[in-house]
mmCIF file of C-alpha atoms and ligand atoms in Angstrom:
data_model
loop_
_atom_site.group_PDB
_atom_site.id
_atom_site.type_symbol
_atom_site.label_atom_id
_atom_site.label_comp_id
_atom_site.label_asym_id
_atom_site.label_seq_id
_atom_site.Cartn_x
_atom_site.Cartn_y
_atom_site.Cartn_z
ATOM 1 C CA MET A 1 9.556 17.068 -6.075
ATOM 2 C CA THR A 2 11.640 17.149 -2.592
ATOM 3 C CA ALA A 3 13.242 13.794 -1.958
ATOM 4 C CA LEU A 4 12.299 11.922 1.115
ATOM 5 C CA PRO A 5 14.281 13.192 4.074
ATOM 6 C CA THR A 6 17.404 11.252 4.914
ATOM 7 C CA SER A 7 17.247 12.308 8.582
ATOM 8 C CA SER A 8 15.272 10.483 11.405
ATOM 9 C CA ARG A 9 11.441 10.561 11.366
ATOM 10 C CA SER A 10 9.549 13.576 11.681
ATOM 11 C CA ALA A 11 6.411 14.611 13.376
ATOM 12 C CA ASP A 12 5.392 16.352 9.763
ATOM 13 C CA PRO A 13 3.580 13.819 7.852
ATOM 14 C CA LEU A 14 3.957 15.545 4.827
ATOM 15 C CA ALA A 15 7.674 15.322 5.086
ATOM 16 C CA PHE A 16 7.660 11.728 4.029
ATOM 17 C CA TYR A 17 5.481 12.259 0.603
ATOM 18 C CA PRO A 18 7.883 13.557 -2.354
ATOM 19 C CA HIS A 19 5.764 16.639 -2.919
ATOM 20 C CA PHE A 20 5.686 20.433 -4.516
ATOM 21 C CA ARG A 21 3.800 23.114 -3.869
ATOM 22 C CA ALA A 22 1.988 25.564 -6.596
ATOM 23 C CA GLY A 23 1.757 28.739 -4.662
ATOM 24 C CA ALA A 24 -0.132 28.803 -1.117
ATOM 25 C CA ASP A 25 -3.159 27.198 -2.288
ATOM 26 C CA GLY A 26 -1.751 24.301 -4.362
ATOM 27 C CA LEU A 27 -0.031 21.129 -3.572
ATOM 28 C CA THR A 28 0.965 18.021 -5.606
ATOM 29 C CA LEU A 29 1.803 14.901 -3.832
ATOM 30 C CA ALA A 30 3.088 11.610 -4.657
ATOM 31 C CA THR A 31 1.371 8.813 -3.043
ATOM 32 C CA PRO A 32 2.951 5.352 -2.760
ATOM 33 C CA ALA A 33 1.879 1.705 -3.301
ATOM 34 C CA LYS A 34 2.637 -0.901 -0.152
ATOM 35 C CA LEU A 35 3.507 -4.396 0.098
ATOM 36 C CA ASN A 36 2.824 -6.875 2.853
ATOM 37 C CA LEU A 37 5.733 -8.795 3.670
ATOM 38 C CA PHE A 38 4.094 -10.617 6.611
ATOM 39 C CA LEU A 39 0.435 -11.108 7.157
ATOM 40 C CA GLU A 40 -1.143 -13.283 10.118
ATOM 41 C CA ILE A 41 -4.527 -13.161 11.140
ATOM 42 C CA VAL A 42 -4.856 -13.113 15.203
ATOM 43 C CA ARG A 43 -8.744 -13.543 15.840
ATOM 44 C CA LYS A 44 -12.082 -12.976 14.289
ATOM 45 C CA ARG A 45 -13.722 -9.706 16.294
ATOM 46 C CA PRO A 46 -16.964 -9.250 17.533
ATOM 47 C CA ASP A 47 -17.320 -6.242 15.055
ATOM 48 C CA GLY A 48 -16.584 -8.429 12.315
ATOM 49 C CA TYR A 49 -13.168 -7.510 11.518
ATOM 50 C CA HIS A 50 -10.070 -9.406 12.113
ATOM 51 C CA ASP A 51 -7.238 -8.764 14.450
ATOM 52 C CA LEU A 52 -3.992 -8.925 12.114
ATOM 53 C CA GLU A 53 -0.419 -8.564 12.659
ATOM 54 C CA SER A 54 1.461 -7.196 9.135
ATOM 55 C CA LEU A 55 4.919 -5.639 7.911
ATOM 56 C CA MET A 56 4.083 -3.109 5.467
ATOM 57 C CA VAL A 57 6.476 -1.345 3.454
ATOM 58 C CA ALA A 58 6.012 1.499 1.008
ATOM 59 C CA VAL A 59 7.159 0.659 -2.572
ATOM 60 C CA GLU A 60 8.374 3.453 -5.370
ATOM 61 C CA LEU A 61 4.969 3.226 -7.329
ATOM 62 C CA TYR A 62 3.046 6.421 -7.049
ATOM 63 C CA ASP A 63 -0.432 7.855 -7.819
ATOM 64 C CA THR A 64 -0.117 11.509 -8.053
ATOM 65 C CA LEU A 65 -2.438 13.789 -6.158
ATOM 66 C CA GLU A 66 -3.062 17.452 -7.403
ATOM 67 C CA LEU A 67 -4.973 19.642 -4.747
ATOM 68 C CA ARG A 68 -5.868 23.224 -4.997
ATOM 69 C CA ALA A 69 -8.185 25.162 -2.385
ATOM 70 C CA VAL A 70 -11.039 26.917 -3.786
ATOM 71 C CA PRO A 71 -13.604 29.257 -2.033
ATOM 72 C CA GLY A 72 -17.201 27.937 -1.637
ATOM 73 C CA GLY A 73 -17.369 24.700 0.009
ATOM 74 C CA ALA A 74 -17.364 22.245 -2.898
ATOM 75 C CA VAL A 75 -15.029 19.216 -3.007
ATOM 76 C CA GLU A 76 -14.521 18.084 -6.758
ATOM 77 C CA LEU A 77 -12.429 15.212 -7.709
ATOM 78 C CA ARG A 78 -11.267 13.976 -11.124
ATOM 79 C CA CYS A 79 -9.599 10.812 -11.772
ATOM 80 C CA GLU A 80 -7.241 9.562 -14.638
ATOM 81 C CA PRO A 81 -8.039 7.450 -16.020
ATOM 82 C CA ASP A 82 -11.681 8.150 -15.656
ATOM 83 C CA THR A 83 -12.743 4.634 -15.618
ATOM 84 C CA LEU A 84 -12.312 4.797 -11.737
ATOM 85 C CA GLY A 85 -14.919 5.944 -9.781
ATOM 86 C CA SER A 86 -14.505 9.516 -8.614
ATOM 87 C CA GLY A 87 -17.928 9.634 -6.878
ATOM 88 C CA PRO A 88 -18.493 9.660 -2.976
ATOM 89 C CA ASP A 89 -17.286 6.168 -2.641
ATOM 90 C CA ASN A 90 -13.629 7.347 -3.747
ATOM 91 C CA LEU A 91 -11.563 7.359 -0.474
ATOM 92 C CA VAL A 92 -10.156 10.612 -1.319
ATOM 93 C CA HIS A 93 -13.742 12.128 -1.204
ATOM 94 C CA LYS A 94 -14.312 10.156 2.211
ATOM 95 C CA ALA A 95 -10.784 11.857 3.552
ATOM 96 C CA ALA A 96 -11.901 15.472 2.493
ATOM 97 C CA ALA A 97 -15.355 14.955 4.419
ATOM 98 C CA ALA A 98 -14.252 13.567 7.504
ATOM 99 C CA LEU A 99 -11.355 16.267 7.335
ATOM 100 C CA ARG A 100 -13.852 19.062 7.157
ATOM 101 C CA ALA A 101 -16.360 17.497 9.963
ATOM 102 C CA VAL A 102 -13.553 17.071 12.176
ATOM 103 C CA ALA A 103 -12.398 20.675 11.866
ATOM 104 C CA GLY A 104 -16.227 22.249 11.797
ATOM 105 C CA ARG A 105 -15.035 23.706 8.359
ATOM 106 C CA PRO A 106 -18.175 23.045 5.924
ATOM 107 C CA ASP A 107 -16.932 26.253 3.898
ATOM 108 C CA LEU A 108 -13.604 24.564 2.743
ATOM 109 C CA GLY A 109 -13.598 23.725 -0.864
ATOM 110 C CA ALA A 110 -10.745 21.673 -2.997
ATOM 111 C CA HIS A 111 -10.516 20.749 -6.920
ATOM 112 C CA ILE A 112 -8.427 17.439 -6.640
ATOM 113 C CA ARG A 113 -7.047 15.823 -9.707
ATOM 114 C CA LEU A 114 -5.874 12.134 -9.056
ATOM 115 C CA THR A 115 -3.709 10.315 -11.559
ATOM 116 C CA LYS A 116 -3.925 6.448 -10.998
ATOM 117 C CA ARG A 117 -0.695 4.228 -11.391
ATOM 118 C CA ILE A 118 -1.330 1.922 -8.987
ATOM 119 C CA PRO A 119 -3.962 -0.756 -9.576
ATOM 120 C CA THR A 120 -7.024 -1.095 -7.943
ATOM 121 C CA GLN A 121 -8.095 -4.259 -5.764
ATOM 122 C CA ALA A 122 -4.412 -5.317 -6.017
ATOM 123 C CA GLY A 123 -3.557 -5.198 -2.446
ATOM 124 C CA MET A 124 -1.099 -2.615 -2.679
ATOM 125 C CA GLY A 125 -3.188 0.241 -0.606
ATOM 126 C CA GLY A 126 -3.644 2.740 -3.587
ATOM 127 C CA GLY A 127 -6.858 3.917 -2.600
ATOM 128 C CA SER A 128 -5.693 4.029 1.049
ATOM 129 C CA SER A 129 -2.570 5.733 0.092
ATOM 130 C CA ASP A 130 -4.607 8.381 -1.732
ATOM 131 C CA ALA A 131 -6.839 8.908 1.203
ATOM 132 C CA ALA A 132 -3.806 9.582 3.435
ATOM 133 C CA ALA A 133 -1.856 11.997 1.173
ATOM 134 C CA ALA A 134 -5.549 13.608 0.687
ATOM 135 C CA LEU A 135 -5.633 14.100 4.607
ATOM 136 C CA VAL A 136 -2.002 15.605 4.802
ATOM 137 C CA GLY A 137 -2.472 17.478 1.868
ATOM 138 C CA LEU A 138 -5.732 19.180 2.283
ATOM 139 C CA ASN A 139 -4.591 19.803 6.097
ATOM 140 C CA GLU A 140 -1.833 21.779 4.488
ATOM 141 C CA ILE A 141 -3.719 23.831 1.771
ATOM 142 C CA TRP A 142 -6.653 24.553 4.231
ATOM 143 C CA LYS A 143 -4.199 25.364 7.073
ATOM 144 C CA LEU A 144 -5.959 23.534 9.529
ATOM 145 C CA GLY A 145 -2.879 22.589 11.520
ATOM 146 C CA LEU A 146 -4.345 19.302 12.793
ATOM 147 C CA THR A 147 -1.369 16.955 13.970
ATOM 148 C CA ARG A 148 -0.289 13.899 12.902
ATOM 149 C CA GLU A 149 -2.041 12.088 16.015
ATOM 150 C CA GLN A 150 -5.128 14.143 15.064
ATOM 151 C CA LEU A 151 -4.734 12.699 10.989
ATOM 152 C CA VAL A 152 -4.416 9.165 12.278
ATOM 153 C CA ALA A 153 -7.500 8.765 14.271
ATOM 154 C CA ILE A 154 -9.409 10.141 10.668
ATOM 155 C CA ALA A 155 -7.350 7.733 8.729
ATOM 156 C CA ALA A 156 -8.491 4.836 11.191
ATOM 157 C CA SER A 157 -12.044 5.892 10.328
ATOM 158 C CA ILE A 158 -11.529 5.617 6.627
ATOM 159 C CA GLY A 159 -10.170 2.234 6.169
ATOM 160 C CA SER A 160 -7.887 -0.043 8.225
ATOM 161 C CA ASP A 161 -4.970 0.591 5.935
ATOM 162 C CA VAL A 162 -4.959 4.327 5.737
ATOM 163 C CA ALA A 163 -3.164 5.058 8.978
ATOM 164 C CA PHE A 164 0.111 2.902 7.526
ATOM 165 C CA PHE A 165 0.580 5.793 5.151
ATOM 166 C CA LEU A 166 0.898 8.023 8.113
ATOM 167 C CA ALA A 167 3.877 5.800 9.200
ATOM 168 C CA LEU A 168 6.099 5.609 6.169
ATOM 169 C CA PRO A 169 7.930 4.219 4.982
ATOM 170 C CA ALA A 170 7.540 0.918 6.855
ATOM 171 C CA ALA A 171 5.687 -0.015 9.941
ATOM 172 C CA TRP A 172 4.434 -3.210 11.756
ATOM 173 C CA CYS A 173 0.650 -3.308 11.791
ATOM 174 C CA THR A 174 -1.696 -4.326 14.609
ATOM 175 C CA GLY A 175 -5.430 -4.006 15.581
ATOM 176 C CA ARG A 176 -7.540 -4.189 12.098
ATOM 177 C CA GLY A 177 -4.362 -2.675 10.526
ATOM 178 C CA GLU A 178 -4.859 0.822 11.972
ATOM 179 C CA ILE A 179 -2.178 0.742 14.895
ATOM 180 C CA THR A 180 1.130 1.214 13.596
ATOM 181 C CA ALA A 181 4.499 1.258 15.228
ATOM 182 C CA PRO A 182 7.502 2.213 12.769
ATOM 183 C CA GLU A 183 9.917 -0.347 11.541
ATOM 184 C CA PRO A 184 13.380 0.627 11.159
ATOM 185 C CA PRO A 185 14.100 0.135 7.166
ATOM 186 C CA PRO A 186 17.480 -1.448 6.082
ATOM 187 C CA ARG A 187 19.940 1.318 4.794
ATOM 188 C CA ARG A 188 19.562 -0.513 1.146
ATOM 189 C CA ALA A 189 16.095 -0.608 0.031
ATOM 190 C CA LEU A 190 15.002 -4.204 -1.240
ATOM 191 C CA ASP A 191 14.115 -4.797 -5.238
ATOM 192 C CA PHE A 192 11.123 -6.306 -5.963
ATOM 193 C CA VAL A 193 9.335 -7.900 -8.940
ATOM 194 C CA LEU A 194 5.426 -7.080 -9.092
ATOM 195 C CA VAL A 195 3.050 -9.200 -11.015
ATOM 196 C CA LEU A 196 -0.208 -7.511 -11.345
ATOM 197 C CA PRO A 197 -2.798 -9.784 -12.786
ATOM 198 C CA PRO A 198 -5.686 -8.689 -15.140
ATOM 199 C CA VAL A 199 -8.056 -9.586 -12.519
ATOM 200 C CA GLY A 200 -8.751 -7.845 -9.107
ATOM 201 C CA VAL A 201 -9.668 -9.558 -5.893
ATOM 202 C CA SER A 202 -12.470 -8.028 -3.639
ATOM 203 C CA THR A 203 -10.962 -7.933 0.462
ATOM 204 C CA PRO A 204 -14.470 -8.660 1.875
ATOM 205 C CA ALA A 205 -14.639 -11.689 -0.193
ATOM 206 C CA VAL A 206 -11.492 -13.184 0.832
ATOM 207 C CA PHE A 207 -11.850 -12.431 4.375
ATOM 208 C CA LYS A 208 -15.356 -14.423 4.216
ATOM 209 C CA ARG A 209 -13.386 -17.428 2.968
ATOM 210 C CA LEU A 210 -10.614 -17.123 5.559
ATOM 211 C CA VAL A 211 -10.088 -19.730 7.942
ATOM 212 C CA VAL A 212 -8.665 -18.023 11.271
ATOM 213 C CA PRO A 213 -5.567 -19.865 12.480
ATOM 214 C CA VAL A 214 -5.832 -21.794 16.079
ATOM 215 C CA GLY A 215 -2.101 -21.117 16.735
ATOM 216 C CA PRO A 216 -1.078 -17.989 14.941
ATOM 217 C CA VAL A 217 2.520 -17.707 13.754
ATOM 218 C CA GLY A 218 4.872 -14.818 14.946
ATOM 219 C CA GLY A 219 6.789 -12.430 12.387
ATOM 220 C CA ASP A 220 10.299 -11.853 14.554
ATOM 221 C CA ARG A 221 12.123 -13.857 11.930
ATOM 222 C CA LEU A 222 10.824 -11.445 9.198
ATOM 223 C CA ARG A 223 11.188 -8.633 11.048
ATOM 224 C CA ALA A 224 14.941 -9.331 11.810
ATOM 225 C CA ALA A 225 15.649 -10.234 8.537
ATOM 226 C CA PHE A 226 14.326 -7.017 7.021
ATOM 227 C CA ARG A 227 15.867 -4.887 9.543
ATOM 228 C CA ALA A 228 19.333 -6.452 8.206
ATOM 229 C CA GLY A 229 18.346 -5.838 4.733
ATOM 230 C CA ASP A 230 18.969 -9.544 3.873
ATOM 231 C CA PRO A 231 16.977 -10.445 0.799
ATOM 232 C CA ALA A 232 17.467 -14.145 1.250
ATOM 233 C CA ALA A 233 16.477 -14.102 4.710
ATOM 234 C CA VAL A 234 13.546 -11.988 3.983
ATOM 235 C CA GLY A 235 12.486 -14.182 0.936
ATOM 236 C CA ALA A 236 12.426 -17.127 3.253
ATOM 237 C CA ALA A 237 10.481 -15.614 5.990
ATOM 238 C CA LEU A 238 7.761 -14.079 3.698
ATOM 239 C CA PHE A 239 4.253 -15.157 4.890
ATOM 240 C CA ASN A 240 0.737 -14.167 4.275
ATOM 241 C CA ARG A 241 -2.214 -15.930 5.769
ATOM 242 C CA LEU A 242 -4.825 -14.658 3.501
ATOM 243 C CA GLU A 243 -3.428 -16.700 0.450
ATOM 244 C CA PRO A 244 -5.264 -19.617 0.378
ATOM 245 C CA ALA A 245 -8.710 -17.995 0.809
ATOM 246 C CA ALA A 246 -7.653 -15.253 -2.033
ATOM 247 C CA PHE A 247 -6.210 -18.369 -4.161
ATOM 248 C CA GLY A 248 -9.695 -20.061 -3.530
ATOM 249 C CA ALA A 249 -11.690 -16.816 -4.599
ATOM 250 C CA GLU A 250 -9.408 -16.068 -7.778
ATOM 251 C CA PRO A 251 -7.218 -19.423 -8.775
ATOM 252 C CA LEU A 252 -5.075 -17.624 -11.339
ATOM 253 C CA VAL A 253 -3.338 -15.489 -8.408
ATOM 254 C CA GLY A 254 -2.094 -18.599 -6.903
ATOM 255 C CA ARG A 255 -1.086 -19.942 -10.274
ATOM 256 C CA LEU A 256 1.254 -16.949 -10.663
ATOM 257 C CA ARG A 257 2.476 -17.017 -7.258
ATOM 258 C CA THR A 258 3.518 -20.941 -7.664
ATOM 259 C CA ARG A 259 5.115 -19.759 -11.321
ATOM 260 C CA LEU A 260 6.890 -17.024 -9.742
ATOM 261 C CA ALA A 261 8.132 -19.036 -6.877
ATOM 262 C CA GLU A 262 9.606 -21.688 -8.985
ATOM 263 C CA LEU A 263 11.144 -19.750 -11.654
ATOM 264 C CA HIS A 264 14.673 -20.146 -12.926
ATOM 265 C CA PRO A 265 16.441 -17.975 -11.726
ATOM 266 C CA ALA A 266 14.993 -18.560 -8.440
ATOM 267 C CA PRO A 267 13.773 -15.077 -6.607
ATOM 268 C CA CYS A 268 14.934 -15.079 -2.693
ATOM 269 C CA GLY A 269 10.948 -15.847 -2.195
ATOM 270 C CA ALA A 270 7.392 -14.743 -3.647
ATOM 271 C CA LEU A 271 3.922 -13.812 -1.688
ATOM 272 C CA MET A 272 0.839 -12.249 -2.481
ATOM 273 C CA SER A 273 0.149 -8.839 -1.169
ATOM 274 C CA GLY A 274 -2.378 -8.080 1.121
ATOM 275 C CA SER A 275 -5.952 -9.602 0.341
ATOM 276 C CA GLY A 276 -4.495 -9.723 -3.486
ATOM 277 C CA SER A 277 -4.407 -9.871 -6.492
ATOM 278 C CA THR A 278 -0.873 -8.484 -6.748
ATOM 279 C CA VAL A 279 1.956 -11.510 -6.440
ATOM 280 C CA PHE A 280 5.648 -10.105 -5.744
ATOM 281 C CA ALA A 281 9.173 -11.414 -5.645
ATOM 282 C CA VAL A 282 12.210 -10.481 -3.546
ATOM 283 C CA CYS A 283 15.349 -10.183 -5.117
ATOM 284 C CA ARG A 284 18.994 -9.771 -4.324
ATOM 285 C CA ASP A 285 19.371 -6.544 -6.127
ATOM 286 C CA ARG A 286 18.251 -4.632 -9.226
ATOM 287 C CA SER A 287 19.959 -6.461 -11.907
ATOM 288 C CA HIS A 288 18.456 -10.259 -10.374
ATOM 289 C CA ALA A 289 15.140 -8.574 -10.444
ATOM 290 C CA LEU A 290 15.561 -7.647 -14.170
ATOM 291 C CA GLU A 291 16.341 -11.536 -14.809
ATOM 292 C CA VAL A 292 13.390 -12.694 -12.718
ATOM 293 C CA ALA A 293 11.078 -10.395 -14.497
ATOM 294 C CA ALA A 294 12.551 -11.464 -18.043
ATOM 295 C CA ALA A 295 12.379 -15.149 -16.979
ATOM 296 C CA PHE A 296 8.588 -14.662 -15.595
ATOM 297 C CA ARG A 297 7.438 -12.882 -18.834
ATOM 298 C CA ASN A 298 9.475 -15.808 -20.981
ATOM 299 C CA SER A 299 7.693 -18.751 -19.459
ATOM 300 C CA ARG A 300 4.049 -17.588 -19.667
ATOM 301 C CA PRO A 301 2.080 -20.441 -20.646
ATOM 302 C CA ALA A 302 -0.418 -19.947 -23.664
ATOM 303 C CA ASP A 303 -3.402 -20.488 -21.513
ATOM 304 C CA GLU A 304 -2.532 -17.972 -19.151
ATOM 305 C CA PRO A 305 -3.534 -14.414 -19.459
ATOM 306 C CA GLU A 306 -1.243 -11.581 -19.694
ATOM 307 C CA SER A 307 0.007 -9.944 -16.414
ATOM 308 C CA ARG A 308 1.959 -6.502 -16.130
ATOM 309 C CA VAL A 309 5.308 -6.860 -14.584
ATOM 310 C CA LEU A 310 7.016 -4.168 -12.926
ATOM 311 C CA ILE A 311 10.345 -3.690 -11.121
ATOM 312 C CA VAL A 312 10.154 -1.657 -8.100
ATOM 313 C CA ARG A 313 12.473 -0.468 -4.987
ATOM 314 C CA GLY A 314 11.201 -0.034 -1.626
ATOM 315 C CA VAL A 315 11.056 3.654 -0.113
ATOM 316 C CA ALA A 316 14.093 4.103 1.756
ATOM 317 C CA LEU A 317 14.226 6.694 4.817
HETATM 318 O O1 C5P B 401 -11.357 -1.680 6.555
HETATM 319 P P1 C5P B 401 -11.392 -1.882 5.154
HETATM 320 O O2 C5P B 401 -12.759 -0.895 4.783
HETATM 321 O O3 C5P B 401 -10.169 -1.551 4.244
HETATM 322 O O4 C5P B 401 -12.046 -3.168 5.151
HETATM 323 C C1 C5P B 401 -12.603 -3.993 3.928
HETATM 324 C C2 C5P B 401 -13.090 -5.271 4.532
HETATM 325 O O5 C5P B 401 -12.013 -6.290 4.774
HETATM 326 C C3 C5P B 401 -14.088 -5.029 5.692
HETATM 327 O O6 C5P B 401 -15.310 -4.690 5.507
HETATM 328 C C4 C5P B 401 -13.822 -6.482 6.298
HETATM 329 O O7 C5P B 401 -14.667 -7.494 5.409
HETATM 330 C C5 C5P B 401 -12.565 -6.865 5.687
HETATM 331 N N1 C5P B 401 -11.423 -6.752 6.629
HETATM 332 C C6 C5P B 401 -11.282 -7.579 8.088
HETATM 333 N N2 C5P B 401 -10.142 -7.334 9.143
HETATM 334 C C7 C5P B 401 -9.684 -6.495 8.966
HETATM 335 C C8 C5P B 401 -9.464 -5.417 7.631
HETATM 336 C C9 C5P B 401 -10.619 -5.804 6.814
HETATM 337 O O8 C5P B 401 -12.071 -8.280 8.469
HETATM 338 N N3 C5P B 401 -8.382 -5.923 9.645
#
C-alpha cells in the first residue's frame, strides 16, 4: 500500500486512499471509517431531508475493496463476511451502476471483493466509504477519466455521506452532508477509543424521532480546537444533536456513552458518531487511550451486553 501523501491536497481522489495496483486492470483500496466530532441539525427541508453542519474526520479503521475490470458488462460483488448483503442495495453496486450510467458505458464489467471491518449501522460511514472508493477505483480501472467534481456529483446521488470520502481526511460538511469543505487537520492526529455496541441503529428511525432545534448551535469552537490539535479542547466541544433521538431508539447506546464519559481515568470527552450506534472517546495520546479502553472493559456491569472496544488514530495528511 502507498502511504497517504504528506503534500497538500491533490485533485486526484485516489491519492488519499492507501492503495496498490495489480496489473493494468486491478486495484485494491483501503476505505476508511469516519467519526462526526460535531453534528448539528439546521432545519428540516421540504424534500424530507435535514440540512446539517458536521465536522467529519477519517480514522484508521478500514474496509478493503479489491477491484478487477472484466469484459462483458456484469458487475459481481462478493462480501466477507458474507452475512453482509452483496445484492443491488449494497452501495458499491449503486456506485458502479451510477458510474456506468454517467459514462454511458453499460459494457463495462468488474469483479469486486469487499472485506468488511467497519461495522454496519454504526454511524461510521462504512457503506458510504466503500461506495466512494468504488467510484474512485472503477473510474481508474475503467479508464473513464472523470474529474473529482464529476465523482462528487455522482457520490451525492448515492447517499448523504458519500461525498465526504472524496474530501479526506477531514471536512466541514453542510447541506444533507454532501457539500464538503476541506478542514485543515492537525499535524498530530487525535487518538480515539471506539465502543462498538452489539446493536446497530437505523438512520431513518433516528431522524424520525429527532426534535429540530429552534436555535442551532455553531461549530466554531470545535473547529478551532480540531485545527489546533488540542484533545482537551476538542473533548470539551464535542456535540451531536442526534444523540437524544438515537438514545431513545436504542437505550444501550445512551448508557454506553454515559459510562464512557464518566470513566476513571476520564477521557477528554465522549460522543456518539453520526446517527449511532458507535460511541467514542477523545484521548490525550495513545497511552491515555489504552488506559481508557482498559477501564471501560473492566467496569462493564454484569447486565450490559459486551461491546467491541478499539483504539484508532485519526487519518493524517
Ligand atoms: O442520504 P442517506 O441515504 O444516507 O440518508 C438516509 C436517511 O437518513 C434518509 O432517508 C433520511 O431519512 C435521513 N437523513 C436526513 N437528513 C440528512 C441525511 C439523512 O433526514 N441530512
